[in-house]
Amino acid sequence: MINYPNGKKTRSQLPLLENNRSNKSNLGQSLEDDVNASNAYYIVNNLALVHKKPTPITVVNVDFPKRSAARITEAYYQLPSTTDYNGIVRGVPIDFEAKQTKNKTRLSMSLIHSHQLKHLKSVLTHGGFSFLIIRFTFFSETYLLPYQLIDEYISTKDKKSIPYIWIKENGYLIPSKLLIPCDYLSVLNKVLFKGV
Amino acid sequence: MINYPNGKKTRSQLPLLENNRSNKSNLGQSLEDDVNASNAYYIVNNLALVHKKPTPITVVNVDFPKRSAARITEAYYQLPSTTDYNGIVRGVPIDFEAKQTKNKTRLSMSLIHSHQLKHLKSVLTHGGFSFLIIRFTFFSETYLLPYQLIDEYISTKDKKSIPYIWIKENGYLIPSKLLIPCDYLSVLNKVLFKGV
């Protein structure tokens, strides 16, 4: 390999899959973009199979100007009845919702619909692993919070919000890498498979 | 229990969960309606957690006549990149597509998009169980076909279509019951869990 004369490392020398990249990277991207990019990486590299579900829309009127292309002319957004993401990691069904907040001190539970919390609980009941991915944009930190922890907190302490400091202490910081801006799989590998 | 004087059985005496109800029932309903009704029954009774994914739609224009209600005024249907249904059965990730055909002799593989077949294969690779639910409307028969069987058939025999008779011999006939018009879970219980 040829190094550049200025002694700087070429991209291929950078340890891509190490956690040395700051969690503060990709400031310009939304959490959704980061999760989608990470899922694309996982699929291409056969590491996991996770997709974002389409946004549920109620179609009221459709025009057929040509036989080939139906054009929807009136439709409305529905409240989602489940979460945005689900899939499979090494045979384990996973299901999660990803949310970002500008709040510096707490995660308001109003960000997550009650039927989504109910769905996350059902996933757990049926033998899957469910969680939230929460980004605190002020700190540029993204955490994975297993649903079980959330359930314990909101049923015993406060059902309206979870403090940032509690999430920092009990959740798992998700690393950000060059091609995997929200590498939640590295956390799942530790939590679900104990790093195996 | 009081029998009616005419000696006919009351509804509660009918063995609801037995396979004695003909597979030919619910002729008026579409397969999709039947699968959705069955999923609703499974969820309410905590037997499985399976949802239909929303139809993917690309939104081009949105009006905001009121702050509360966004109205989509131009949108188009997208080709689905995955299947219509996925979920969890006793910890096992499942994924399937449901199709009905009027053809009496064969299932044309053109009914299933190539990226959907690819997705079903990926589910298998990642440790889930994937399959097709195929209804031959002429015979009013609905079959569960594990993806593995389909893959073997289309890669060794004929990639364009699968004969009805082959499906009848190798697939699993799905029973129809009063509240579970497409009871594919009873088949999964036999195939995946050997009736346990």
Coordinates of C-alpha atoms in Angstrom, one line a residue, chain A residues 42-43 46-49 51-57 59 62 69-77 81-82 86-95 119 122-129, chain B residues 42-43 46-49 51-57 59 62 69-77 81-82 86-95 119 122-129:
Chain A
Y42 CA -26.2 -5.0 7.6
I43 CA -28.3 -6.4 4.8
N46 CA -25.5 -10.4 5.6
L47 CA -25.2 -9.4 9.3
A48 CA -28.9 -8.9 10.0
L49 CA -32.2 -8.4 8.1
H51 CA -36.4 -3.1 7.4
K52 CA -38.3 0.0 8.0
K53 CA -42.0 -0.4 7.6
P54 CA -43.7 1.9 5.2
T55 CA -45.7 4.8 6.7
P56 CA -49.4 3.7 6.9
I57 CA -51.5 5.8 4.6
V59 CA -56.0 6.1 0.4
V62 CA -57.1 7.3 -7.0
A69 CA -49.7 4.5 -13.4
A70 CA -52.3 4.9 -10.6
R71 CA -52.1 8.4 -9.2
I72 CA -53.3 8.8 -5.6
T73 CA -55.1 12.2 -5.4
E74 CA -56.4 12.1 -1.8
A75 CA -54.9 10.2 1.1
Y76 CA -54.2 10.7 4.8
Y77 CA -51.5 9.6 7.2
S81 CA -50.2 0.6 15.0
T82 CA -46.8 -0.9 15.4
N86 CA -38.5 -5.0 12.7
G87 CA -36.3 -7.8 11.5
I88 CA -34.1 -10.8 12.4
V89 CA -30.7 -10.9 14.0
R90 CA -29.2 -14.4 14.1
G91 CA -32.6 -16.1 14.4
V92 CA -33.9 -13.6 17.0
P93 CA -36.9 -11.5 16.1
I94 CA -36.2 -7.8 16.9
D95 CA -38.5 -4.8 16.9
H119 CA -46.6 -3.6 20.6
S122 CA -46.1 -8.0 22.9
V123 CA -42.8 -8.6 21.0
L124 CA -41.2 -9.5 24.3
T125 CA -44.1 -11.7 25.3
H126 CA -43.8 -13.6 22.0
G127 CA -40.1 -14.3 22.4
G128 CA -38.6 -11.4 20.5
F129 CA -36.3 -8.6 21.6
Chain B
Y42 CA -54.0 -14.8 17.0
I43 CA -53.1 -11.4 18.5
N46 CA -51.8 -14.2 22.4
L47 CA -51.1 -17.1 20.0
A48 CA -48.8 -15.2 17.6
L49 CA -47.8 -11.7 16.7
H51 CA -49.0 -7.9 11.2
K52 CA -49.6 -6.9 7.6
K53 CA -47.1 -4.2 6.5
P54 CA -48.6 -1.0 5.1
T55 CA -48.5 -0.6 1.3
P56 CA -45.5 1.5 0.4
I57 CA -46.5 4.8 -1.1
V59 CA -45.8 11.0 -1.3
V62 CA -49.1 17.3 0.8
A69 CA -54.8 17.2 9.3
A70 CA -52.2 16.8 6.5
R71 CA -53.9 15.9 3.3
I72 CA -51.8 14.0 0.7
T73 CA -52.8 15.3 -2.8
E74 CA -50.3 13.5 -5.0
A75 CA -48.8 10.1 -4.3
Y76 CA -47.9 6.9 -6.1
Y77 CA -47.8 3.2 -5.2
S81 CA -39.4 -4.4 -1.5
T82 CA -40.3 -7.0 1.1
N86 CA -44.1 -10.8 9.1
G87 CA -44.2 -11.5 12.8
I88 CA -43.3 -13.9 15.6
V89 CA -44.6 -17.3 16.5
R90 CA -43.2 -18.6 19.8
G91 CA -39.9 -16.9 19.4
V92 CA -39.5 -17.8 15.7
P93 CA -39.4 -15.0 13.2
I94 CA -41.9 -15.7 10.3
D95 CA -42.3 -13.9 7.0
H119 CA -36.5 -11.5 0.7
S122 CA -32.9 -13.9 3.2
V123 CA -35.4 -14.6 6.0
L124 CA -34.4 -18.3 5.8
T125 CA -30.7 -17.4 5.8
H126 CA -31.1 -15.2 8.9
G127 CA -32.8 -18.0 10.9
G128 CA -36.4 -17.2 10.3
F129 CA -39.2 -19.3 8.7

